[in-house]
Coordinates of C-alpha atoms and ligand atoms in Angstrom, one line a residue:
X1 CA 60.1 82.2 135.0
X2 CA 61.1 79.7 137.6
X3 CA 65.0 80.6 138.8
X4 CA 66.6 78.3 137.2
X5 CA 65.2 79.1 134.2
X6 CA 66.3 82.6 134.2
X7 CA 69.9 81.4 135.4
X8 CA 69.9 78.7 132.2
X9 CA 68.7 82.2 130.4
X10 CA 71.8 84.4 132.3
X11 CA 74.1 82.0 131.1
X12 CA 72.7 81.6 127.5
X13 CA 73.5 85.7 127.8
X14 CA 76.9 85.6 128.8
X15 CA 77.9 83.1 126.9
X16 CA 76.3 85.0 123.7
X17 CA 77.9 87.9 124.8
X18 CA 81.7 87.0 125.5
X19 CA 81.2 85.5 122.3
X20 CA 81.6 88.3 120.4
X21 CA 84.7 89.0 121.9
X22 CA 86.3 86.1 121.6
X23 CA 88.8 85.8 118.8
X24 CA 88.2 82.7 116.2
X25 CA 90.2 79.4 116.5
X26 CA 93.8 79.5 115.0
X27 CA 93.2 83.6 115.0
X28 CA 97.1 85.4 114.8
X29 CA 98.6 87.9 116.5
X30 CA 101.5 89.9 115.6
X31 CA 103.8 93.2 115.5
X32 CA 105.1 94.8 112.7
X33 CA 108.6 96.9 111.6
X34 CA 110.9 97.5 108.7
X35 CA 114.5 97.5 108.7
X36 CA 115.5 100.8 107.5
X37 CA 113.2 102.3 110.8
X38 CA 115.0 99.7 113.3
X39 CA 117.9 98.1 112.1
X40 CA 120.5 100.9 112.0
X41 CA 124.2 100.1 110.8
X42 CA 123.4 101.5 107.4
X43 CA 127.2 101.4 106.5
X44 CA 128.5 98.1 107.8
X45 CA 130.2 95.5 105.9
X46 CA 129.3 95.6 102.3
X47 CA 125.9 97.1 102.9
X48 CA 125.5 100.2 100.3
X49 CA 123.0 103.4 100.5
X50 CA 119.4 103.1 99.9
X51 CA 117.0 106.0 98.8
X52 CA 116.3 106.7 102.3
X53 CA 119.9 106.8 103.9
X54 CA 120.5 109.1 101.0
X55 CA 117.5 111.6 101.2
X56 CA 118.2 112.3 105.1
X57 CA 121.2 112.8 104.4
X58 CA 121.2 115.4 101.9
X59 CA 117.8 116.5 101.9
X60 CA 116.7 119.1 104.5
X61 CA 113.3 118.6 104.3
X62 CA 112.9 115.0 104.6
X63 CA 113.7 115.3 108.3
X64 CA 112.1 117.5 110.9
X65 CA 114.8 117.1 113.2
X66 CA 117.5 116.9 111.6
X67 CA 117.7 113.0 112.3
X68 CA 118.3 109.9 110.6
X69 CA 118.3 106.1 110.3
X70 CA 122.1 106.0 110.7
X71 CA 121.5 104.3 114.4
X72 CA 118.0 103.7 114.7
X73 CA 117.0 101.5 117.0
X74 CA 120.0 99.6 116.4
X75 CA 118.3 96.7 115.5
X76 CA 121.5 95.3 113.6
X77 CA 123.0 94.6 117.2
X78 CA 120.2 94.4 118.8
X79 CA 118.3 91.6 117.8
X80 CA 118.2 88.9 120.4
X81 CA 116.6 91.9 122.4
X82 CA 114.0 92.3 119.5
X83 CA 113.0 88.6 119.6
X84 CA 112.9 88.4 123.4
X85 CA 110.0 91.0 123.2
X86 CA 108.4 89.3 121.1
X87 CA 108.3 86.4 123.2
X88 CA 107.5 88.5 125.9
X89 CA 103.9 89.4 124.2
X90 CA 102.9 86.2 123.3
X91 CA 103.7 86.7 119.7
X92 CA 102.5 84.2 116.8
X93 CA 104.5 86.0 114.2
X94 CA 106.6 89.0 114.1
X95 CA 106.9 91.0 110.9
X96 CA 109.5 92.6 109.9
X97 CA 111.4 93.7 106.8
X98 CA 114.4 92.8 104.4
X99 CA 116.8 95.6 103.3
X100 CA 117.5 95.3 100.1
X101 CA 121.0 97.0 100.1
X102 CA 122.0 94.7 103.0
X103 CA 122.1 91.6 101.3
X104 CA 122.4 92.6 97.5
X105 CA 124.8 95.4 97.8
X106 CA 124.8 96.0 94.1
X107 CA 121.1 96.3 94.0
X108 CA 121.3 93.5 91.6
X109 CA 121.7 89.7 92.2
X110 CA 125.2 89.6 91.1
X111 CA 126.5 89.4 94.8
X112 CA 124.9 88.2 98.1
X113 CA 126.5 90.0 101.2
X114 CA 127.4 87.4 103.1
X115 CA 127.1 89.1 106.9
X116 CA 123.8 90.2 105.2
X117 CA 122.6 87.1 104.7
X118 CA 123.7 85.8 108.2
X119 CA 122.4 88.8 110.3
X120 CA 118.7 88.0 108.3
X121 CA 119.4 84.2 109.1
X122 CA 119.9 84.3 112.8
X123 CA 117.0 86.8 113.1
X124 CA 114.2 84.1 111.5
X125 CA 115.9 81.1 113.4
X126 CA 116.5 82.9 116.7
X127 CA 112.3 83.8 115.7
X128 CA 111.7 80.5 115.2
X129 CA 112.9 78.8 118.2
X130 CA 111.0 80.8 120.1
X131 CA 108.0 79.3 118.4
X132 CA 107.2 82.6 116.5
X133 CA 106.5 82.9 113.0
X134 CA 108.3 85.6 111.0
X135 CA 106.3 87.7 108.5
X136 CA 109.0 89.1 105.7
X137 CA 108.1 92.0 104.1
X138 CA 110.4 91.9 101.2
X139 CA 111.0 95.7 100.3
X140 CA 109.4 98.3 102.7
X141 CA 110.7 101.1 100.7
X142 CA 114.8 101.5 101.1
X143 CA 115.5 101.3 97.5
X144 CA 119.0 100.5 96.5
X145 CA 120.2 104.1 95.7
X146 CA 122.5 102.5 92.5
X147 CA 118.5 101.3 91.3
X148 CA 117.5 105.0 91.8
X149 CA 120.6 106.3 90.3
X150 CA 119.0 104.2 87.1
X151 CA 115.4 106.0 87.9
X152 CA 114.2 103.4 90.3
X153 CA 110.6 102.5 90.5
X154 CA 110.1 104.8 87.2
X155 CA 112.1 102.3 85.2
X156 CA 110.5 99.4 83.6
X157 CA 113.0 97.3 84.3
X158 CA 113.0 97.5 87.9
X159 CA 110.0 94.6 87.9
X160 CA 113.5 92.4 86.1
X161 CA 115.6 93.9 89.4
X162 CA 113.2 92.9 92.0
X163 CA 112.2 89.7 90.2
X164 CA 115.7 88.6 90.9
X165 CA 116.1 90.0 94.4
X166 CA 112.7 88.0 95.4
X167 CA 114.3 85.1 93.8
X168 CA 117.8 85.9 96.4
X169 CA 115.6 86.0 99.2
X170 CA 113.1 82.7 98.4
X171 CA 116.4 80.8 97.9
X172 CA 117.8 81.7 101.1
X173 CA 114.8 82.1 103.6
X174 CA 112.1 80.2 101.9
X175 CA 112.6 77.1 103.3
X176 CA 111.2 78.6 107.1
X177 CA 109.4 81.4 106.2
X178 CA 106.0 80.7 105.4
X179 CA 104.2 83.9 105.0
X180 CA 105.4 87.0 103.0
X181 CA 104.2 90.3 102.2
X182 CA 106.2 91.2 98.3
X183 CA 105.9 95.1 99.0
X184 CA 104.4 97.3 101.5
X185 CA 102.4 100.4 100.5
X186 CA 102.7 101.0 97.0
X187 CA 100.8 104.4 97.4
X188 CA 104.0 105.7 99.6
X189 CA 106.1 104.6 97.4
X190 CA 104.8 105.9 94.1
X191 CA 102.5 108.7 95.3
X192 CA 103.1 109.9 98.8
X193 CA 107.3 109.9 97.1
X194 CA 106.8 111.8 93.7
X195 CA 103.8 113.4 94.4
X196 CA 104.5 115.3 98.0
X197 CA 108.4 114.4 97.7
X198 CA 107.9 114.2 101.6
X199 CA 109.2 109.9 101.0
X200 CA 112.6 109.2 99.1
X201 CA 114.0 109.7 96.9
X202 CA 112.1 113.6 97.5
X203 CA 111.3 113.8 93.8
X204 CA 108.1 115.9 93.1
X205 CA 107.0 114.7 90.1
X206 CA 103.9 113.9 88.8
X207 CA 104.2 111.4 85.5
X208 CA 106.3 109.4 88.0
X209 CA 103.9 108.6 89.9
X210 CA 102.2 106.8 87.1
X211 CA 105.2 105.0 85.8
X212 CA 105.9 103.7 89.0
X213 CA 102.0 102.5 90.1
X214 CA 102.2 100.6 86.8
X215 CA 106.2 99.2 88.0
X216 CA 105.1 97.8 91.3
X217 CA 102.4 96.0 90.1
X218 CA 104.5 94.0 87.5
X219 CA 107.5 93.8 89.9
X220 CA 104.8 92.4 92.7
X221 CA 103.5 90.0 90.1
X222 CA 106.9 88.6 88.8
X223 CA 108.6 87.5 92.1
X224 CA 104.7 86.2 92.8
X225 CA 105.3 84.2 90.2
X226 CA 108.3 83.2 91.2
X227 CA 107.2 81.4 94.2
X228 CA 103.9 80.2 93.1
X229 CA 106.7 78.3 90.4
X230 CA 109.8 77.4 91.8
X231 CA 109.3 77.4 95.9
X232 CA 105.1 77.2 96.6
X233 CA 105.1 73.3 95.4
X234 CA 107.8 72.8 98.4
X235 CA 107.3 75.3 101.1
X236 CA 103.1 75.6 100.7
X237 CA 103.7 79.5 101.9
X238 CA 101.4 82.7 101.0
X239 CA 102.2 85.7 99.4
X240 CA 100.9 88.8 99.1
X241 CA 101.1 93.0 98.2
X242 CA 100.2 95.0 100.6
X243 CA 98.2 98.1 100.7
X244 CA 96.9 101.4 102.6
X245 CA 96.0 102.8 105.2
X246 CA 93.3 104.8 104.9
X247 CA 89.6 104.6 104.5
X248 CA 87.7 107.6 102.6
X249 CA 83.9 108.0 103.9
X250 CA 81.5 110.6 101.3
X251 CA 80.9 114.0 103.1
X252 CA 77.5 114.1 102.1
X253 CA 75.1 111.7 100.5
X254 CA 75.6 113.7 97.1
X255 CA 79.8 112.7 98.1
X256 CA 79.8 108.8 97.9
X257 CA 80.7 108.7 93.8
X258 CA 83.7 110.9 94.9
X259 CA 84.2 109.0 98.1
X260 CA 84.2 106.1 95.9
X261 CA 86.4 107.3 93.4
X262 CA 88.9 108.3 95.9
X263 CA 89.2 104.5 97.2
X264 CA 89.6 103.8 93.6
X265 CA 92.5 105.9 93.1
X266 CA 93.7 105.0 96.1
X267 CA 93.0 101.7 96.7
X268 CA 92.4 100.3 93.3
X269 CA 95.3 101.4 91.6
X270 CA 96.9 99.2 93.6
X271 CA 94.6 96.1 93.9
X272 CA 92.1 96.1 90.6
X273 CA 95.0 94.5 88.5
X274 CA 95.9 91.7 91.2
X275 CA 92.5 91.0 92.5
X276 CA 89.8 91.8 89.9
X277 CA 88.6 89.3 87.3
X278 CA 89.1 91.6 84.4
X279 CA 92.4 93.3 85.7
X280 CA 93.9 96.3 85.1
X281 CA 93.5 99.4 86.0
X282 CA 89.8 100.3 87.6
X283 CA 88.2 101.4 84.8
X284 CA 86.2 104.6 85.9
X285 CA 90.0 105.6 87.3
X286 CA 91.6 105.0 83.5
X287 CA 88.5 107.4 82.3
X288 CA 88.7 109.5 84.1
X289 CA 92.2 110.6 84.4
X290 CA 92.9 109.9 80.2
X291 CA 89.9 112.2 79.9
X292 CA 92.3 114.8 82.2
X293 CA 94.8 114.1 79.6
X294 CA 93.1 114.7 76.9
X295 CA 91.8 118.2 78.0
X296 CA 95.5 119.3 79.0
X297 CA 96.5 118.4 75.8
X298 CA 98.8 114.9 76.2
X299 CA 98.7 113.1 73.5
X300 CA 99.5 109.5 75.6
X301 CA 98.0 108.3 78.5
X302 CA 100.4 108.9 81.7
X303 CA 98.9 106.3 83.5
X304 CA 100.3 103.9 81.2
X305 CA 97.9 101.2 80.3
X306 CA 98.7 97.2 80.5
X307 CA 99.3 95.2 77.7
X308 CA 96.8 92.1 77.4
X309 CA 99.4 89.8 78.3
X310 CA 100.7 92.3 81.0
X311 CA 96.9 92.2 82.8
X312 CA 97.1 88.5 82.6
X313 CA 100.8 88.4 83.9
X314 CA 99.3 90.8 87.2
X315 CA 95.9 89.3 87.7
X316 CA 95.5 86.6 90.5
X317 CA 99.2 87.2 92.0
X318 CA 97.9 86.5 95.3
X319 CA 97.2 84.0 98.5
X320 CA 95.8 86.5 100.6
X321 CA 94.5 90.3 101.1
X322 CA 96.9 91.8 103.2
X323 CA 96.2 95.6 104.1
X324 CA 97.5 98.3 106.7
X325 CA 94.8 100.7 108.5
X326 CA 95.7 103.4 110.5
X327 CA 93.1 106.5 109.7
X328 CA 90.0 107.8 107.4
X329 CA 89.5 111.1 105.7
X330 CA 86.3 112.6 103.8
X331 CA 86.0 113.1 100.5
X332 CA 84.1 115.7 98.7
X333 CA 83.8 117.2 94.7
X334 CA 86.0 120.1 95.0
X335 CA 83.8 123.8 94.1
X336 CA 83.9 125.6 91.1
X337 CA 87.4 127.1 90.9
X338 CA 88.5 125.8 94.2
X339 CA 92.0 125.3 94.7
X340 CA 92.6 121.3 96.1
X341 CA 95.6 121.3 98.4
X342 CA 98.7 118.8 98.0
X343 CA 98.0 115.5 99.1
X344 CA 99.3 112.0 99.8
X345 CA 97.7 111.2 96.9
X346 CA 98.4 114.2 93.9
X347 CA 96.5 113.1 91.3
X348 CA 93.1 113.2 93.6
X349 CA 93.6 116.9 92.2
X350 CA 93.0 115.3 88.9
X351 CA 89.7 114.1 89.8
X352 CA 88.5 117.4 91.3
X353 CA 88.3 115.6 94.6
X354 CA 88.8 117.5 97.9
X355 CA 90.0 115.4 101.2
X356 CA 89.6 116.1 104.3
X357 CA 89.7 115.5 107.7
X358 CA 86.6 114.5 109.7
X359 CA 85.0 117.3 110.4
X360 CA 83.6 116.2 114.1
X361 CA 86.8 114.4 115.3
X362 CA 89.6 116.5 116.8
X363 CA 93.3 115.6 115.9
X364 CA 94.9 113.7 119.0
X365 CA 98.0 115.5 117.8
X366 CA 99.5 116.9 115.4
X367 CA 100.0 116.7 112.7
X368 CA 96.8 115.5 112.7
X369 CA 95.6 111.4 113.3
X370 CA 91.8 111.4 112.8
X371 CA 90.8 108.0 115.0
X372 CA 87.9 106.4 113.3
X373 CA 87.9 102.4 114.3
X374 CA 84.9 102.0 112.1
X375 CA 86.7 103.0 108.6
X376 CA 88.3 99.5 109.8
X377 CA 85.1 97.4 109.5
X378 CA 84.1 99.9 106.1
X379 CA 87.6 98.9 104.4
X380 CA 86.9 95.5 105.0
X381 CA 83.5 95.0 103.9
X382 CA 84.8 97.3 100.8
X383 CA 87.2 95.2 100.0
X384 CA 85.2 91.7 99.8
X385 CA 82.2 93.4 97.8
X386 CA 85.4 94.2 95.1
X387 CA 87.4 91.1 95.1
X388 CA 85.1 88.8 97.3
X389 CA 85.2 86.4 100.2
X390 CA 89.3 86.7 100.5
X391 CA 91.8 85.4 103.4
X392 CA 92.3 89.0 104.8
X393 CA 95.4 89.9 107.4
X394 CA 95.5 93.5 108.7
X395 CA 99.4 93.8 108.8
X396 CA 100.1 97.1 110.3
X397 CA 97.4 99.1 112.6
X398 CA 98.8 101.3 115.6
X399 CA 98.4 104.5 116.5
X400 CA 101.8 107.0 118.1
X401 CA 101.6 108.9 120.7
X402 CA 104.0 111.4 122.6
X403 CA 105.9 109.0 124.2
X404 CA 104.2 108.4 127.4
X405 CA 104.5 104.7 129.1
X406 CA 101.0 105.1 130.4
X407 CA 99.4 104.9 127.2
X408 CA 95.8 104.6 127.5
X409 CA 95.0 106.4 124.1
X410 CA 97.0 103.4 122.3
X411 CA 95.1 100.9 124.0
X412 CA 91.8 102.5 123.7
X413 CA 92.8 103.3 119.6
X414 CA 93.5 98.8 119.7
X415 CA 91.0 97.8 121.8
X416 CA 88.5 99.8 119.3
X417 CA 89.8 98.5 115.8
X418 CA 90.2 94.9 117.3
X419 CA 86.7 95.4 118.0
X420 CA 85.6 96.5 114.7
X421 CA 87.4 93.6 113.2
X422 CA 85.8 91.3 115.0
X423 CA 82.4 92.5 114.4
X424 CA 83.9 92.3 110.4
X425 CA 84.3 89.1 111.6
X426 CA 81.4 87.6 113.3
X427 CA 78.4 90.0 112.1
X428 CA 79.5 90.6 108.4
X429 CA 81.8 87.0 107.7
X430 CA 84.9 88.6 107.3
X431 CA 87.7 86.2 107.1
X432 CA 90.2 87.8 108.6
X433 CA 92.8 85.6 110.1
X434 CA 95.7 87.8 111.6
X435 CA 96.4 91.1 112.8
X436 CA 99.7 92.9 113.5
X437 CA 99.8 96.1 115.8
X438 CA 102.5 98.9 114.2
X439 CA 105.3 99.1 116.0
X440 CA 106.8 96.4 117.9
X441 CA 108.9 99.5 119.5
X442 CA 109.5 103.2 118.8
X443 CA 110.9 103.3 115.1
X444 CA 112.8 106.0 113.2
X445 CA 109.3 107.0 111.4
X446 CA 110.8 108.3 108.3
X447 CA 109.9 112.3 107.5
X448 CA 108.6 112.1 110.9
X449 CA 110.8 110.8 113.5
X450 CA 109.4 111.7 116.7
X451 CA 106.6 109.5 116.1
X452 CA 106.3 106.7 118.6
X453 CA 104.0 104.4 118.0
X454 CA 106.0 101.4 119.6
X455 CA 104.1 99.0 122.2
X456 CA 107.8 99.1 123.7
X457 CA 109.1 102.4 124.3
X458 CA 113.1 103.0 123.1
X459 CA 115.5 105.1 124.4
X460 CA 117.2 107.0 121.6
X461 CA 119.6 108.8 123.4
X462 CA 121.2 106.2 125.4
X463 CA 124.2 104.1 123.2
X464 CA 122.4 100.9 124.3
X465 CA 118.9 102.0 123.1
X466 CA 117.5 100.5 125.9
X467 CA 113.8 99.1 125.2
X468 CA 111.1 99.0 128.0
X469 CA 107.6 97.9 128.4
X470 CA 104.5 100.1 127.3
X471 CA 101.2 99.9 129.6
X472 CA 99.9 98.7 125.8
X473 CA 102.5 96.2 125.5
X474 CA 100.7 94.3 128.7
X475 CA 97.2 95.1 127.1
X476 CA 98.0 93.3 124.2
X477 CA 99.7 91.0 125.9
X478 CA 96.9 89.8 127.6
X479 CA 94.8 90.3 124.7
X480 CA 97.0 87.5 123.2
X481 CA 97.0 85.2 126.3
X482 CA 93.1 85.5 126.9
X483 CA 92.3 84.8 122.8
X484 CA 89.6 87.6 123.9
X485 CA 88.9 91.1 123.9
X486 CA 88.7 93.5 127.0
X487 CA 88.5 97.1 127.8
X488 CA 91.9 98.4 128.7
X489 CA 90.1 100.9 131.2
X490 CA 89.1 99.7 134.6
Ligands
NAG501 C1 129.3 105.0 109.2 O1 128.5 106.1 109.4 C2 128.8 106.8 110.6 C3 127.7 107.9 110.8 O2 126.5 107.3 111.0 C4 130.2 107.4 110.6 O3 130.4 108.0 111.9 C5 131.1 106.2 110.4 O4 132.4 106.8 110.2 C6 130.8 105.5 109.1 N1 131.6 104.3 109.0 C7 132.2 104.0 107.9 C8 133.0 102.7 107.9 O5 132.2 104.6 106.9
NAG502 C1 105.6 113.6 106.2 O1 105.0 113.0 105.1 C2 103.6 112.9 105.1 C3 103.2 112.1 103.9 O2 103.5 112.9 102.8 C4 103.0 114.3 105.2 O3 101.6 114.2 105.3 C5 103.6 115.0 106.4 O4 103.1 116.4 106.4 C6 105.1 115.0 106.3 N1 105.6 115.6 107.5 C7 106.4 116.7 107.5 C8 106.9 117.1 108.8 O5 106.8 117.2 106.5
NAG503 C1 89.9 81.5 106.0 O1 91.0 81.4 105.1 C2 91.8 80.3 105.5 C3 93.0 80.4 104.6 O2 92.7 80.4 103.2 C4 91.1 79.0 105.3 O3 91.9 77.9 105.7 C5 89.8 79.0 106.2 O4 89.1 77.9 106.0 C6 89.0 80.3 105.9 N1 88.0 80.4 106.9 C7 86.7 80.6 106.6 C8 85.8 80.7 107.8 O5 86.3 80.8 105.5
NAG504 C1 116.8 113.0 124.5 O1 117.5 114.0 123.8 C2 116.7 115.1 123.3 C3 117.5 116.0 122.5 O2 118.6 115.4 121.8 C4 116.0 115.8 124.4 O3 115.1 116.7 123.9 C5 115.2 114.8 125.2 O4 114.7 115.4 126.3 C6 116.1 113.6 125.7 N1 115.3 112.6 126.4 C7 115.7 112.1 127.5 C8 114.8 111.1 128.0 O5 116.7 112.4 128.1

């Protein structure tokens, strides 16, 4: 080849490659929190107790520290601060969530707190002059206590509650934000809570688990509804559930039906109803646990089934896909007479299935985080042979570590799922348009509060909870700027 030729041919080459890592056109970046883990001031003004200022406080083994949310990262004061990071990234939007208790201190819609209502409006218009979108996560899991005094997400009349308090919230925010998440992780809520009792309200207890899958399904639908209705025809904004954080990967070939069957239960519980064309539970999930039933002798199904007019209320109560990925685990059919070990998910026991950690990855710490980027691209491509060619937003992905400000395993842990979405993106046709690291800063992580998986990292012993700058925080920061990906390493 004449030299020109092969410099035409270089350049063909590096343009071909730096495509790949280039993020599509309009692409959004974000960060992610929830109140209870931020805001703090879980007793001023008329705010009441949720589920989670309750459990810490009187329940020993929700904390491992003896800590709580009282103070948090004091979010409630603090956040001009909070925005200003924001800014400082380069943020397109900023998610974060609503508590409930804060601005219906009731639980019910009978009363709107009015210093709740104002602390939630200067947040989204201090957000908004800065040019950043917020991203409301409606309930992240601080249940109104007086709700779970009632039997919370076990009652069937909670879908009425939160129906109403979605209604509150549209009427007074609706008008700027755009893009809404109705409830985050309805596995945490129903399983990881009753089943483990390691989440409030630190219930163990199984059939609840059930009631409430079958709950947050009709309560996401109904204040889905409620928009699509009363506020979509003004506002033209997107809503959706969103869900899990884990992929599952078969331990063997002879492993993929209970590989499969584990996203189902997993997964699907929480998704087949909303996104499916038949609705409803996923059928080979309802099988299999009534056939569970049935051989322990229960004479109703516990996973209680829909009603025809319940499956049509549920099914198509979306915009988007929006999911959370943090880590994957293997599944395997559990031996003859082997005994399955508690997990996030009980009823897995049900099925006979075993889960596990990867075998060939090492925990980065403990308790254990098994880092496997791929299960990223997996979940994605699972989810679009299920429900098909979806808008898709990854809303929480991060990773903690122990607190260092030179935090090359965090941007190593970004830098290889951004990577996996993008090849979702440009080898498999993914349409995923946004994607929101976990944690803006260092949060009160719930049963676990020494995690830190914040890109800024927060002082928690000084009154001013003084926030400062992670290495990642200027990775991802110039992963916004540049629009492209690059290796955080030299
Ligand atoms: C609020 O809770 C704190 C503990 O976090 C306590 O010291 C304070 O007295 C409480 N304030 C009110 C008004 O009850
Ligand atoms: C916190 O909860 C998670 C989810 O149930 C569980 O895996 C973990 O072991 C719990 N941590 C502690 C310290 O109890
Ligand atoms: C992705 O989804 C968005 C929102 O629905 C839509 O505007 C856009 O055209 C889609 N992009 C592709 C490549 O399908
Ligand atoms: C913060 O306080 C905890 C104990 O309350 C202590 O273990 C830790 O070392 C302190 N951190 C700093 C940075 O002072």
């Amino acid at each position: 080849m004449f030299s020109s030729q092969v410099a035409v041919v270089s350049i063909l080459l590096t343009l071909v490659g730096a495509e790949e890592l280039v993020f599509p056109p309009g692409f959004k970046f974000g960060a992610a929190s929830s109140a209870y883990q931020i805001e703090g001031a879980w007793n001023v003004s008329d705010k009441t107790e949720s589920i989670w200022d309750r459990a810490l406080h009187t329940l020993p083994w929700m904390s491992t520290d003896g800590t709580n949310g009282d103070v948090a990262c004091d979010s409630y004061h603090l956040w001009q601060r909070d925005i200003e990071m924001a800014e400082e990234l380069g943020l397109k939007f900023y998610r974060f969530s609503l508590s409930w208790t804060r601005l219906l201190p009731n639980g019910f819609a009978n009363k709107i707190s009015e210093d709740g209502k104002n602390y939630y409006d200067n947040l989204i218009n201090g957000l908004l002059e800065k040019g950043i979108e917020p991203l409301v996560t409606i309930y992240h899991w601080d249940l109104p206590q007086s709700l779970q005094d009632l039997g919370g997400w076990t009652n069937p009349l909670i879908s009425d509650w939160f129906e109403d308090y979605a209604r509150v919230v549209y009427s007074l925010y609706a008008d700027r934000v755009k893009t809404w998440i109705t409830i985050n992780e309805p596995v945490a809520i129903c399983d990881t809570a009753y089943s483990m009792g390691t989440f409030a309200p630190g219930i163990i207890h199984l059939e609840s688990v059930y009631l409430c899958s079958k709950n947050v399904l009709l309560a996401h639908a109904k204040a889905w509804r409620v928009y699509d209705e009363e506020y979509k025809p003004l506002y033209h904004g997107k809503l959706s559930i969103c869900n899990h954080w884990v992929w599952f990967e078969a331990h063997t070939e002879d492993d993929e039906e209970a590989a499969e069957l584990s996203r189902q239960y997993s997964v699907g519980r929480y998704t087949h109803a909303i996104y499916s064309n038949e609705g409803g539970w996923p059928p080979a999930i309802e099988e299999r646990l009534n056939a569970y039933n049935v051989l322990h002798g229960y004479s109703h199904p516990r996973l209680p089934p829909f009603t025809d007019e319940e499956k049509e209320l549920v099914k198509g109560t979306y915009d988007y896909y929006g999911f959370n990925y943090y880590f994957s685990l293997m599944a395997r059919r559990a031996l003859p007479g082997e005994t399955i070990t508690p997990h996030y998910v009980a009823g897995i026991r049900e099925l006979g299935i075993v889960m596990e950690a990867y075998p060939d990855l090492s925990p980065t710490l403990p308790p254990a985080f098994y880092k496997y980027p791929e299960g990223l691209r997996k979940h994605i491509s699972w989810i679009r042979e299920k429900y098909g060619d979806l808008e898709l937003m990854i809303a929480e992905n991060g990773f903690y570590s122990t607190g260092k400000m030179n935090d090359f395993d965090r941007m190593d842990y970004m830098h290889d799922c951004l990577e996996q979405m993008l090849l979702a993106i440009t080898e498999d046709g993914a349409n995923v348009t946004g994607y929101s690291y976990w944690s803006l800063m260092d949060s009160f992580e719930w049963n676990e509060s020494g995690l830190k998986f914040g890109l800024y990292h927060v002082d928690f012993n000084s009154t001013e909870r003084t926030r400062s700058a992670r290495a990642s925080a200027d990775y991802y920061k110039t992963v916004i700027k540049n629009h492209a990906l690059h290796s955080p390493r030299p």
